[in-house]
Amino acid sequence: MAKGISRERIVAAALELLDEKGMDGLTVRALAARLDVQAPALYWHVRNKQELLDEMSTVVMRRVTGALSQIPAGSGWRNDLAAYARVLRSEYLLHRDGARIFSGTRISDPDVVRAKEPWLARLTAAGFTLAEADDATDLVTAFVVGFVIEEQERGQSAETDPGRYSLTGRDAWLGEDAELVKAAGHLRDDGDQRFERHLGMVLDGLAARLGS
């Protein structure tokens, strides 16, 4: 086993590498070089890249559950799910390709998974069945993941090609007979306002489902 190398140090270095190089630059070889070890030394601690991604996701979700644990009960299921969505988005945005890299990973810390227990209890107490409560959490998670992937991809693309999303260029490219499409393009906003509006629509759907 390589001296001075721990799973915690590997994960911390992997998150730093992700922020600098993005998902495509996060390779075992690049990570080993950053830690000044040979690639095989990493396999004492993480068996493969998927296990590394699982550990990185666990670190992020540990921060999410820590933030959520500070929210007192009694604010209502809608506020609870909204708070979860905002915290999750905030944590994903801390890392380049954040939502993309953590999608489909498996949490490796049982305490992080157990932290879902009180949230499911709140939702079921509000009238959701257990299956509906679990679906509601998954739906909000999927919304945040999709929103942040799009948010980050657009932002990173615009940095490398400032004219990529030019509305003037888009209008000219569309030509005639697309006035509504053009107008919708000019109405588009990004960031917090768009996120809150879309999140509200998701929560409205859950409220309607609960009311039925």
Coordinates of N, CA and C in Angstrom, one line a residue:
M1 N 0.8 -1.2 0.0 CA 0.0 0.0 0.0 C 0.9 1.2 0.0
A2 N 0.6 2.2 -0.9 CA 1.4 3.4 -1.0 C 1.3 4.2 0.3
K3 N 2.4 4.6 0.8 CA 2.4 5.4 2.1 C 1.8 6.8 1.8
G4 N 1.1 7.3 2.8 CA 0.5 8.6 2.7 C -0.7 8.7 1.9
I5 N -1.1 7.7 1.3 CA -2.3 7.7 0.4 C -3.5 7.1 1.2
S6 N -4.6 7.8 1.3 CA -5.8 7.3 1.9 C -7.0 7.5 1.0
R7 N -8.0 6.8 1.3 CA -9.2 7.0 0.4 C -9.7 8.5 0.5
E8 N -9.6 9.1 1.6 CA -10.1 10.5 1.8 C -9.2 11.4 0.9
R9 N -7.9 11.2 0.9 CA -7.0 12.0 0.2 C -7.3 11.8 -1.3
I10 N -7.5 10.6 -1.7 CA -7.8 10.3 -3.1 C -9.0 11.0 -3.6
V11 N -10.1 10.9 -2.8 CA -11.4 11.6 -3.2 C -11.2 13.1 -3.2
A12 N -10.5 13.7 -2.3 CA -10.3 15.1 -2.3 C -9.5 15.5 -3.5
A13 N -8.5 14.8 -3.9 CA -7.7 15.1 -5.1 C -8.6 14.9 -6.4
A14 N -9.5 13.9 -6.3 CA -10.3 13.7 -7.5 C -11.3 14.8 -7.7
L15 N -11.8 15.4 -6.6 CA -12.7 16.5 -6.7 C -12.0 17.7 -7.2
E16 N -10.8 17.9 -6.8 CA -10.0 19.0 -7.3 C -9.7 18.9 -8.8
L17 N -9.4 17.7 -9.2 CA -9.1 17.4 -10.6 C -10.4 17.6 -11.4
L18 N -11.5 17.2 -10.9 CA -12.8 17.4 -11.6 C -13.0 18.9 -11.8
D19 N -12.8 19.7 -10.8 CA -13.0 21.1 -11.0 C -12.1 21.8 -12.0
E20 N -10.9 21.2 -12.1 CA -9.9 21.8 -13.1 C -10.1 21.3 -14.5
K21 N -10.4 20.0 -14.6 CA -10.3 19.4 -15.9 C -11.7 18.9 -16.4
G22 N -12.7 18.8 -15.6 CA -14.0 18.3 -16.0 C -14.0 16.8 -16.0
M23 N -15.2 16.3 -16.3 CA -15.4 14.8 -16.3 C -14.5 14.1 -17.2
D24 N -14.2 14.6 -18.4 CA -13.4 13.9 -19.4 C -11.9 13.9 -18.9
G25 N -11.5 14.9 -18.1 CA -10.1 14.9 -17.6 C -9.9 14.1 -16.3
L26 N -11.0 13.6 -15.8 CA -10.9 12.8 -14.5 C -10.6 11.3 -14.9
T27 N -9.3 11.0 -15.0 CA -8.9 9.7 -15.3 C -8.0 9.2 -14.1
V28 N -7.9 7.8 -14.1 CA -7.0 7.3 -13.0 C -5.6 7.7 -13.2
R29 N -5.1 7.8 -14.4 CA -3.7 8.2 -14.7 C -3.5 9.6 -14.2
A30 N -4.4 10.5 -14.6 CA -4.3 11.9 -14.2 C -4.3 12.0 -12.6
L31 N -5.2 11.3 -12.0 CA -5.3 11.3 -10.5 C -4.1 10.8 -9.9
A32 N -3.5 9.7 -10.4 CA -2.3 9.2 -9.9 C -1.1 10.2 -10.0
A33 N -1.1 10.9 -11.1 CA 0.0 11.9 -11.3 C -0.2 13.0 -10.3
R34 N -1.4 13.4 -10.1 CA -1.6 14.5 -9.1 C -1.2 14.1 -7.7
L35 N -1.4 12.8 -7.4 CA -1.0 12.4 -6.1 C 0.5 11.9 -6.0
D36 N 1.1 11.9 -7.2 CA 2.5 11.5 -7.3 C 2.7 10.0 -6.9
V37 N 1.8 9.2 -7.4 CA 2.0 7.8 -7.2 C 1.7 7.1 -8.6
Q38 N 2.0 5.8 -8.6 CA 1.6 5.0 -9.8 C 0.2 4.6 -9.7
A39 N -0.5 4.5 -10.9 CA -1.9 4.2 -10.9 C -2.3 3.0 -10.1
P40 N -1.5 1.9 -10.1 CA -1.9 0.7 -9.3 C -2.0 1.0 -7.8
A41 N -1.3 2.0 -7.3 CA -1.4 2.3 -5.9 C -2.8 2.7 -5.5
L42 N -3.5 3.3 -6.4 CA -4.9 3.8 -6.1 C -5.8 2.6 -5.9
Y43 N -5.5 1.5 -6.5 CA -6.5 0.4 -6.5 C -6.5 -0.3 -5.1
W44 N -5.5 0.0 -4.2 CA -5.6 -0.4 -2.8 C -6.8 0.2 -2.1
H45 N -7.3 1.3 -2.6 CA -8.3 2.1 -1.9 C -9.6 2.2 -2.7
V46 N -9.5 2.3 -4.0 CA -10.7 2.3 -4.9 C -10.5 1.3 -6.0
R47 N -11.4 0.3 -6.2 CA -11.2 -0.8 -7.1 C -11.2 -0.3 -8.6
N48 N -12.0 0.7 -8.9 CA -12.1 1.1 -10.3 C -12.7 2.6 -10.3
K49 N -12.8 3.1 -11.5 CA -13.3 4.5 -11.6 C -14.7 4.6 -11.0
Q50 N -15.6 3.6 -11.2 CA -16.9 3.7 -10.7 C -17.0 3.8 -9.2
E51 N -16.1 3.1 -8.6 CA -16.1 3.2 -7.1 C -15.6 4.5 -6.7
L52 N -14.6 5.1 -7.4 CA -14.2 6.4 -7.1 C -15.3 7.4 -7.3
L53 N -16.1 7.3 -8.3 CA -17.2 8.2 -8.5 C -18.2 8.1 -7.4
D54 N -18.4 6.8 -6.9 CA -19.3 6.6 -5.8 C -18.8 7.3 -4.5
E55 N -17.5 7.3 -4.3 CA -17.0 7.9 -3.1 C -17.1 9.4 -3.2
M56 N -16.8 10.0 -4.4 CA -17.0 11.4 -4.6 C -18.4 11.9 -4.4
S57 N -19.4 11.1 -4.9 CA -20.8 11.4 -4.7 C -21.2 11.3 -3.2
T58 N -20.6 10.4 -2.5 CA -20.9 10.2 -1.1 C -20.5 11.5 -0.3
V59 N -19.3 12.0 -0.7 CA -18.8 13.2 0.0 C -19.8 14.4 -0.3
V60 N -20.2 14.5 -1.5 CA -21.2 15.6 -1.8 C -22.5 15.4 -1.1
M61 N -23.0 14.2 -1.1 CA -24.3 13.9 -0.4 C -24.2 14.0 1.1
R62 N -23.0 13.8 1.6 CA -22.8 14.0 3.0 C -23.0 15.5 3.4
R63 N -22.5 16.3 2.5 CA -22.7 17.8 2.7 C -24.2 18.1 2.6
V64 N -24.9 17.5 1.6 CA -26.3 17.8 1.4 C -27.1 17.4 2.7
T65 N -26.9 16.2 3.2 CA -27.6 15.8 4.3 C -27.3 16.6 5.6
G66 N -26.0 17.0 5.7 CA -25.6 17.9 6.8 C -26.4 19.2 6.8
A67 N -26.5 19.8 5.5 CA -27.3 21.0 5.4 C -28.8 20.8 5.7
L68 N -29.3 19.7 5.2 CA -30.7 19.5 5.4 C -31.1 19.2 6.9
S69 N -30.1 18.6 7.6 CA -30.4 18.3 9.0 C -30.6 19.6 9.9
Q70 N -30.2 20.7 9.3 CA -30.3 22.0 10.1 C -31.7 22.6 9.9
I71 N -32.5 22.0 9.0 CA -33.8 22.5 8.7 C -34.8 21.9 9.7
P72 N -35.5 22.7 10.5 CA -36.4 22.2 11.5 C -37.7 21.6 10.9
A73 N -38.2 20.6 11.5 CA -39.5 20.0 11.1 C -40.6 21.0 11.3
G74 N -41.7 20.8 10.5 CA -42.9 21.7 10.7 C -43.1 22.7 9.6
S75 N -42.2 22.8 8.7 CA -42.3 23.8 7.6 C -43.2 23.4 6.5
G76 N -43.6 22.1 6.5 CA -44.5 21.6 5.4 C -43.7 20.9 4.3
W77 N -44.4 19.9 3.7 CA -43.7 19.0 2.8 C -43.1 19.8 1.6
R78 N -43.9 20.8 1.1 CA -43.5 21.6 -0.1 C -42.2 22.3 0.2
N79 N -42.1 23.0 1.4 CA -40.9 23.7 1.8 C -39.7 22.7 2.0
D80 N -40.0 21.5 2.5 CA -39.0 20.5 2.7 C -38.4 20.1 1.4
L81 N -39.2 19.8 0.4 CA -38.7 19.4 -0.9 C -38.0 20.5 -1.7
A82 N -38.5 21.7 -1.5 CA -37.9 22.9 -2.1 C -36.5 23.1 -1.5
A83 N -36.4 22.9 -0.2 CA -35.1 23.1 0.5 C -34.1 22.0 0.0
Y84 N -34.6 20.8 -0.2 CA -33.7 19.7 -0.7 C -33.2 20.1 -2.1
A85 N -34.1 20.5 -2.9 CA -33.8 20.8 -4.3 C -32.7 21.9 -4.4
R86 N -32.9 23.0 -3.5 CA -31.9 24.1 -3.6 C -30.6 23.7 -3.0
V87 N -30.5 22.9 -2.0 CA -29.3 22.4 -1.4 C -28.6 21.5 -2.4
L88 N -29.3 20.6 -3.0 CA -28.7 19.7 -4.0 C -28.1 20.5 -5.2
R89 N -28.8 21.4 -5.7 CA -28.3 22.2 -6.8 C -27.1 23.0 -6.4
S90 N -27.1 23.6 -5.2 CA -26.0 24.4 -4.7 C -24.7 23.5 -4.6
E91 N -24.9 22.3 -4.1 CA -23.7 21.4 -4.0 C -23.2 20.9 -5.4
Y92 N -24.1 20.6 -6.3 CA -23.7 20.2 -7.6 C -22.9 21.4 -8.3
L93 N -23.4 22.6 -8.1 CA -22.8 23.7 -8.8 C -21.4 24.1 -8.2
L94 N -21.1 23.5 -7.1 CA -19.7 23.7 -6.5 C -18.7 23.1 -7.4
H95 N -19.0 22.1 -8.2 CA -18.1 21.3 -8.9 C -18.4 21.3 -10.4
R96 N -17.4 21.5 -11.2 CA -17.5 21.4 -12.7 C -18.1 20.1 -13.0
D97 N -19.1 20.1 -13.9 CA -19.8 18.9 -14.4 C -20.4 18.2 -13.1
G98 N -20.8 18.9 -12.1 CA -21.2 18.4 -10.9 C -22.4 17.4 -11.0
A99 N -23.5 17.8 -11.6 CA -24.6 16.9 -11.7 C -24.3 15.7 -12.7
R100 N -23.6 16.0 -13.7 CA -23.2 14.9 -14.7 C -22.4 13.8 -14.0
I101 N -21.4 14.2 -13.3 CA -20.4 13.3 -12.7 C -21.1 12.4 -11.6
F102 N -22.1 12.9 -10.9 CA -22.6 12.2 -9.8 C -23.9 11.4 -10.1
S103 N -24.4 11.6 -11.3 CA -25.6 10.8 -11.7 C -25.3 9.3 -11.8
G104 N -26.2 8.5 -11.2 CA -26.1 7.1 -11.3 C -25.1 6.5 -10.3
T105 N -24.5 7.3 -9.4 CA -23.6 6.7 -8.5 C -24.3 6.1 -7.3
R106 N -23.6 5.3 -6.5 CA -24.1 4.6 -5.3 C -23.5 5.2 -4.1
I107 N -24.3 5.6 -3.1 CA -23.8 6.1 -1.9 C -23.2 5.0 -1.1
S108 N -21.9 5.3 -0.6 CA -21.2 4.2 0.1 C -21.2 4.3 1.6
D109 N -21.9 5.4 2.1 CA -21.9 5.6 3.6 C -23.4 5.4 4.0
P110 N -23.6 4.3 4.8 CA -25.0 4.0 5.3 C -25.6 5.2 6.1
D111 N -24.8 6.0 6.8 CA -25.4 7.1 7.5 C -26.0 8.1 6.6
V112 N -25.4 8.3 5.4 CA -26.0 9.2 4.5 C -27.3 8.7 3.9
V113 N -27.4 7.4 3.7 CA -28.7 6.8 3.2 C -29.7 6.9 4.3
R114 N -29.3 6.6 5.6 CA -30.2 6.6 6.7 C -30.8 8.0 6.9
A115 N -30.1 9.0 6.5 CA -30.5 10.4 6.8 C -31.8 10.7 6.0
K116 N -32.2 9.8 5.1 CA -33.4 10.0 4.3 C -34.6 9.6 5.2
E117 N -34.4 8.9 6.2 CA -35.5 8.4 7.1 C -36.4 9.5 7.6
P118 N -35.9 10.5 8.2 CA -36.8 11.6 8.7 C -37.6 12.3 7.6
W119 N -37.0 12.4 6.5 CA -37.6 13.1 5.4 C -38.8 12.3 4.8
L120 N -38.6 11.0 4.7 CA -39.7 10.1 4.3 C -40.8 10.2 5.4
A121 N -40.4 10.3 6.6 CA -41.4 10.4 7.7 C -42.2 11.7 7.6
R122 N -41.6 12.7 7.3 CA -42.3 14.0 7.1 C -43.3 13.9 5.9
L123 N -42.8 13.3 4.8 CA -43.7 13.3 3.7 C -44.9 12.4 3.9
T124 N -44.7 11.2 4.5 CA -45.8 10.3 4.8 C -46.7 10.9 5.8
A125 N -46.2 11.7 6.8 CA -47.1 12.4 7.8 C -47.9 13.4 7.1
A126 N -47.4 14.0 5.9 CA -48.2 15.0 5.2 C -49.3 14.4 4.3
G127 N -49.3 13.0 4.2 CA -50.4 12.4 3.4 C -49.9 11.6 2.3
F128 N -48.6 11.6 1.9 CA -48.1 10.8 0.9 C -48.0 9.3 1.4
T129 N -48.2 8.4 0.5 CA -47.9 7.0 0.8 C -46.4 6.9 0.8
L130 N -45.8 5.8 1.3 CA -44.4 5.7 1.3 C -43.9 5.6 -0.2
A131 N -44.6 4.9 -1.1 CA -44.2 4.9 -2.5 C -44.2 6.3 -3.1
E132 N -45.3 7.1 -2.8 CA -45.4 8.4 -3.3 C -44.3 9.3 -2.8
A133 N -44.0 9.1 -1.5 CA -42.9 10.0 -0.9 C -41.6 9.7 -1.5
D134 N -41.3 8.4 -1.8 CA -40.0 8.0 -2.4 C -40.0 8.5 -3.9
D135 N -41.1 8.4 -4.6 CA -41.2 8.9 -5.9 C -41.0 10.4 -6.0
A136 N -41.6 11.1 -5.0 CA -41.5 12.6 -5.0 C -40.0 13.0 -4.8
T137 N -39.3 12.3 -3.9 CA -37.9 12.6 -3.7 C -37.1 12.4 -5.0
D138 N -37.4 11.2 -5.6 CA -36.7 10.9 -6.8 C -37.0 11.9 -7.9
L139 N -38.3 12.3 -8.0 CA -38.6 13.3 -9.1 C -37.9 14.6 -8.9
V140 N -37.8 15.1 -7.7 CA -37.1 16.3 -7.4 C -35.6 16.2 -7.7
T141 N -35.1 15.0 -7.3 CA -33.7 14.8 -7.6 C -33.4 14.8 -9.1
A142 N -34.3 14.1 -9.9 CA -34.1 14.0 -11.3 C -34.2 15.4 -11.9
F143 N -35.2 16.2 -11.4 CA -35.3 17.6 -11.9 C -34.0 18.4 -11.7
V144 N -33.5 18.3 -10.5 CA -32.3 19.1 -10.2 C -31.1 18.6 -11.1
V145 N -31.0 17.3 -11.2 CA -29.9 16.8 -12.0 C -30.0 17.3 -13.4
G146 N -31.1 17.1 -14.0 CA -31.3 17.6 -15.4 C -31.1 19.1 -15.6
F147 N -31.6 19.8 -14.6 CA -31.5 21.3 -14.7 C -30.1 21.7 -14.6
V148 N -29.3 21.1 -13.7 CA -27.9 21.5 -13.5 C -27.0 21.1 -14.6
I149 N -27.3 19.9 -15.1 CA -26.5 19.4 -16.3 C -26.7 20.5 -17.4
E150 N -27.9 20.9 -17.7 CA -28.1 21.9 -18.8 C -27.5 23.2 -18.4
E151 N -27.6 23.6 -17.2 CA -27.1 24.9 -16.7 C -25.6 24.9 -16.8
Q152 N -24.9 23.8 -16.4 CA -23.5 23.8 -16.5 C -23.0 23.7 -17.9
E153 N -23.6 22.9 -18.7 CA -23.2 22.7 -20.1 C -23.3 24.0 -20.9
R154 N -24.4 24.7 -20.7 CA -24.6 26.0 -21.4 C -23.5 27.0 -20.9
G155 N -23.3 27.0 -19.6 CA -22.4 28.0 -19.1 C -20.9 27.7 -19.6
Q156 N -20.5 26.5 -19.6 CA -19.2 26.1 -20.0 C -19.0 26.3 -21.5
S157 N -20.1 26.0 -22.3 CA -20.0 26.2 -23.8 C -19.9 27.7 -24.1
A158 N -20.7 28.5 -23.4 CA -20.7 30.0 -23.6 C -19.3 30.6 -23.3
E159 N -18.6 30.0 -22.3 CA -17.3 30.5 -22.0 C -16.3 30.3 -23.1
T160 N -16.4 29.1 -23.8 CA -15.4 28.8 -24.9 C -15.9 29.4 -26.2
D161 N -17.2 29.7 -26.4 CA -17.7 30.2 -27.6 C -18.8 31.2 -27.2
P162 N -18.4 32.5 -27.0 CA -19.4 33.5 -26.5 C -20.6 33.7 -27.4
G163 N -20.4 33.5 -28.7 CA -21.5 33.7 -29.7 C -22.4 32.5 -29.9
R164 N -22.2 31.4 -29.1 CA -22.9 30.2 -29.3 C -24.4 30.3 -29.2
Y165 N -24.8 31.1 -28.2 CA -26.3 31.2 -27.9 C -26.8 32.6 -28.3
S166 N -26.2 33.2 -29.3 CA -26.6 34.5 -29.8 C -28.1 34.5 -30.3
L167 N -29.0 35.3 -29.7 CA -30.4 35.3 -30.1 C -30.5 35.9 -31.5
T168 N -29.7 36.9 -31.8 CA -29.8 37.5 -33.1 C -29.4 36.5 -34.2
G169 N -28.3 35.8 -34.0 CA -27.9 34.8 -34.9 C -29.0 33.6 -35.0
R170 N -29.6 33.3 -33.9 CA -30.6 32.2 -33.9 C -31.8 32.7 -34.7
D171 N -32.2 33.9 -34.5 CA -33.4 34.4 -35.2 C -33.2 34.4 -36.7
A172 N -32.0 34.8 -37.2 CA -31.7 34.8 -38.6 C -31.6 33.4 -39.1
W173 N -31.1 32.5 -38.3 CA -31.0 31.1 -38.7 C -32.4 30.4 -38.9
L174 N -33.3 30.8 -38.0 CA -34.6 30.2 -38.0 C -35.4 30.7 -39.3
G175 N -35.2 31.9 -39.7 CA -35.9 32.5 -40.9 C -37.3 32.8 -40.5
E176 N -38.2 32.7 -41.5 CA -39.6 33.1 -41.4 C -40.4 32.0 -40.8
D177 N -41.7 32.4 -40.4 CA -42.7 31.4 -40.0 C -42.3 30.7 -38.7
A178 N -41.5 31.4 -37.8 CA -41.2 30.8 -36.5 C -41.2 31.9 -35.4
E179 N -42.2 32.8 -35.5 CA -42.2 33.9 -34.6 C -42.4 33.6 -33.2
L180 N -43.2 32.6 -32.9 CA -43.4 32.1 -31.5 C -42.1 31.5 -31.0
V181 N -41.4 30.7 -31.8 CA -40.2 30.1 -31.4 C -39.1 31.2 -31.1
K182 N -39.1 32.2 -31.9 CA -38.1 33.3 -31.7 C -38.5 34.1 -30.4
A183 N -39.8 34.4 -30.3 CA -40.2 35.1 -29.1 C -39.9 34.3 -27.8
A184 N -40.1 33.0 -27.8 CA -39.8 32.2 -26.7 C -38.3 32.2 -26.3
G185 N -37.5 32.2 -27.4 CA -36.1 32.3 -27.1 C -35.7 33.6 -26.4
H186 N -36.3 34.7 -26.7 CA -36.0 36.0 -26.1 C -36.6 36.0 -24.7
L187 N -37.5 35.2 -24.4 CA -38.1 35.2 -23.0 C -37.3 34.3 -22.0
R188 N -36.4 33.5 -22.6 CA -35.7 32.5 -21.8 C -34.7 33.3 -20.8
D189 N -34.7 32.8 -19.6 CA -33.8 33.3 -18.6 C -33.0 32.1 -18.0
D190 N -32.0 32.4 -17.3 CA -31.2 31.3 -16.8 C -30.9 31.6 -15.3
G191 N -30.4 30.6 -14.6 CA -30.1 30.8 -13.2 C -31.2 30.6 -12.2
D192 N -31.1 31.3 -11.1 CA -32.0 31.1 -10.0 C -33.5 31.3 -10.4
Q193 N -33.8 32.3 -11.1 CA -35.2 32.6 -11.4 C -35.9 31.4 -12.2
R194 N -35.1 30.9 -13.2 CA -35.6 29.8 -14.0 C -35.7 28.5 -13.1
F195 N -34.7 28.3 -12.3 CA -34.8 27.2 -11.4 C -36.0 27.2 -10.5
E196 N -36.2 28.3 -9.9 CA -37.4 28.4 -8.9 C -38.7 28.3 -9.6
R197 N -38.8 28.8 -10.8 CA -40.1 28.7 -11.6 C -40.3 27.2 -12.0
H198 N -39.3 26.6 -12.5 CA -39.5 25.2 -12.8 C -39.7 24.3 -11.6
L199 N -39.0 24.6 -10.5 CA -39.2 23.8 -9.3 C -40.6 24.0 -8.8
G200 N -41.2 25.2 -8.9 CA -42.6 25.4 -8.5 C -43.5 24.6 -9.3
M201 N -43.3 24.4 -10.6 CA -44.1 23.6 -11.5 C -44.1 22.2 -11.0
V202 N -42.9 21.7 -10.7 CA -42.8 20.3 -10.2 C -43.6 20.1 -8.9
L203 N -43.4 21.1 -8.0 CA -44.1 21.0 -6.7 C -45.6 21.1 -6.9
D204 N -46.0 22.0 -7.8 CA -47.5 22.1 -8.1 C -48.0 20.7 -8.5
G205 N -47.3 20.0 -9.4 CA -47.7 18.7 -9.8 C -47.9 17.7 -8.7
L206 N -46.9 17.8 -7.8 CA -47.0 16.9 -6.6 C -48.2 17.2 -5.7
A207 N -48.4 18.5 -5.6 CA -49.5 19.0 -4.8 C -50.9 18.5 -5.4
A208 N -51.0 18.6 -6.7 CA -52.2 18.2 -7.4 C -52.4 16.7 -7.2
R209 N -51.3 15.9 -7.3 CA -51.3 14.5 -7.1 C -51.7 14.1 -5.7
L210 N -51.2 14.9 -4.7 CA -51.6 14.6 -3.3 C -53.0 15.0 -3.1
G211 N -53.5 16.1 -3.7 CA -54.9 16.5 -3.5 C -55.9 15.6 -4.1
S212 N -55.5 14.8 -5.1 CA -56.4 13.9 -5.8 C -56.6 12.6 -5.0

